[in-house]
Amino acid sequence: QFRREAESAGRLNHPNIIAIYDAGEDDDVSYLAMEYFEGVSLLENTSPDNLLPAKWVLVLAARAAEALDYAHRQNVVHRDVKPANLMYHAATDTLKLTDFGIARLTDNSRTKTGIILGTPSYMSPEQLSAVGVTGQSDLYSLGITIYQLLTGSAPFRADSIPKLMDKILNESHTPIRELRSDLPACIDAIVNKALAKNPAERFSTGLEMAIALRECARQF
């Protein structure tokens, strides 16, 4: 399984994705040799007192959406998109999507259903239901990430995993502009589409989502 994951991630060659150079074993320890990157994760910018400028959130999210678009065209789904897996280096203005460690090839011969992988707060309804996961699931998780980077809070919160799962599966999120009235309407339009319960109602590709994010950013 580890080698399959390394194979899927190692195929990816994109400026906004951390490169994996090698995989192997040493004294029964499996390892990945990865690109070194000095950036810090966007997890540092998810608290209300340390948010990034909203326009910049959209610009960085557009880059992430383009990286996901590339991965999806290589039949690789990330499955764990979240702020902690988005690294940014301010000095070089570089964003990198990292940790494809639980990615799965979406080829039918390799895909396993019935296995839940990911971080609960960022997981799509179909991930929680352990059914077929596509690139639209990553775009959902990116929508959750955008929501948290803009508001300092995840859209779905609960004091237990079962309650959290129920909210993700059945409840609607609070519109962002109810929490931040200073933002343009296009932000809610993008996030609402990304967080649609039905994958078919979300953005069809990461590129489509990136274009919408960049157009919205131009309204600032």
PDB file of C-alpha atoms in Angstrom, residues 123-130 140 156 162-172 197-198:
ATOM      1  CA  MET A 123     -13.991  15.519   4.605  1.00  0.00           C
ATOM      2  CA  SER A 124     -16.721  15.508   1.995  1.00  0.00           C
ATOM      3  CA  PRO A 125     -20.066  13.751   2.517  1.00  0.00           C
ATOM      4  CA  GLU A 126     -19.058  10.992   0.109  1.00  0.00           C
ATOM      5  CA  GLN A 127     -15.811  10.373   2.010  1.00  0.00           C
ATOM      6  CA  LEU A 128     -17.757   9.972   5.247  1.00  0.00           C
ATOM      7  CA  SER A 129     -20.138   7.602   3.490  1.00  0.00           C
ATOM      8  CA  ALA A 130     -17.117   5.588   2.275  1.00  0.00           C
ATOM      9  CA  TYR A 140     -15.026  20.277  -1.358  1.00  0.00           C
ATOM     10  CA  PHE A 156     -19.087  22.330  10.670  1.00  0.00           C
ATOM     11  CA  PRO A 162     -20.738  11.119  15.016  1.00  0.00           C
ATOM     12  CA  LYS A 163     -22.308  14.571  15.515  1.00  0.00           C
ATOM     13  CA  LEU A 164     -19.758  16.140  13.179  1.00  0.00           C
ATOM     14  CA  MET A 165     -20.462  13.530  10.522  1.00  0.00           C
ATOM     15  CA  ASP A 166     -24.190  14.148  10.839  1.00  0.00           C
ATOM     16  CA  LYS A 167     -23.705  17.884  10.303  1.00  0.00           C
ATOM     17  CA  ILE A 168     -21.484  17.377   7.259  1.00  0.00           C
ATOM     18  CA  LEU A 169     -23.960  14.941   5.741  1.00  0.00           C
ATOM     19  CA  ASN A 170     -27.180  16.778   6.508  1.00  0.00           C
ATOM     20  CA  GLU A 171     -26.762  20.425   7.539  1.00  0.00           C
ATOM     21  CA  SER A 172     -26.025  23.578   5.577  1.00  0.00           C
ATOM     22  CA  LYS A 197     -23.598  17.938  -0.748  1.00  0.00           C
ATOM     23  CA  ASN A 198     -23.961  16.421  -4.214  1.00  0.00           C
TER      24      ASN A 198
END
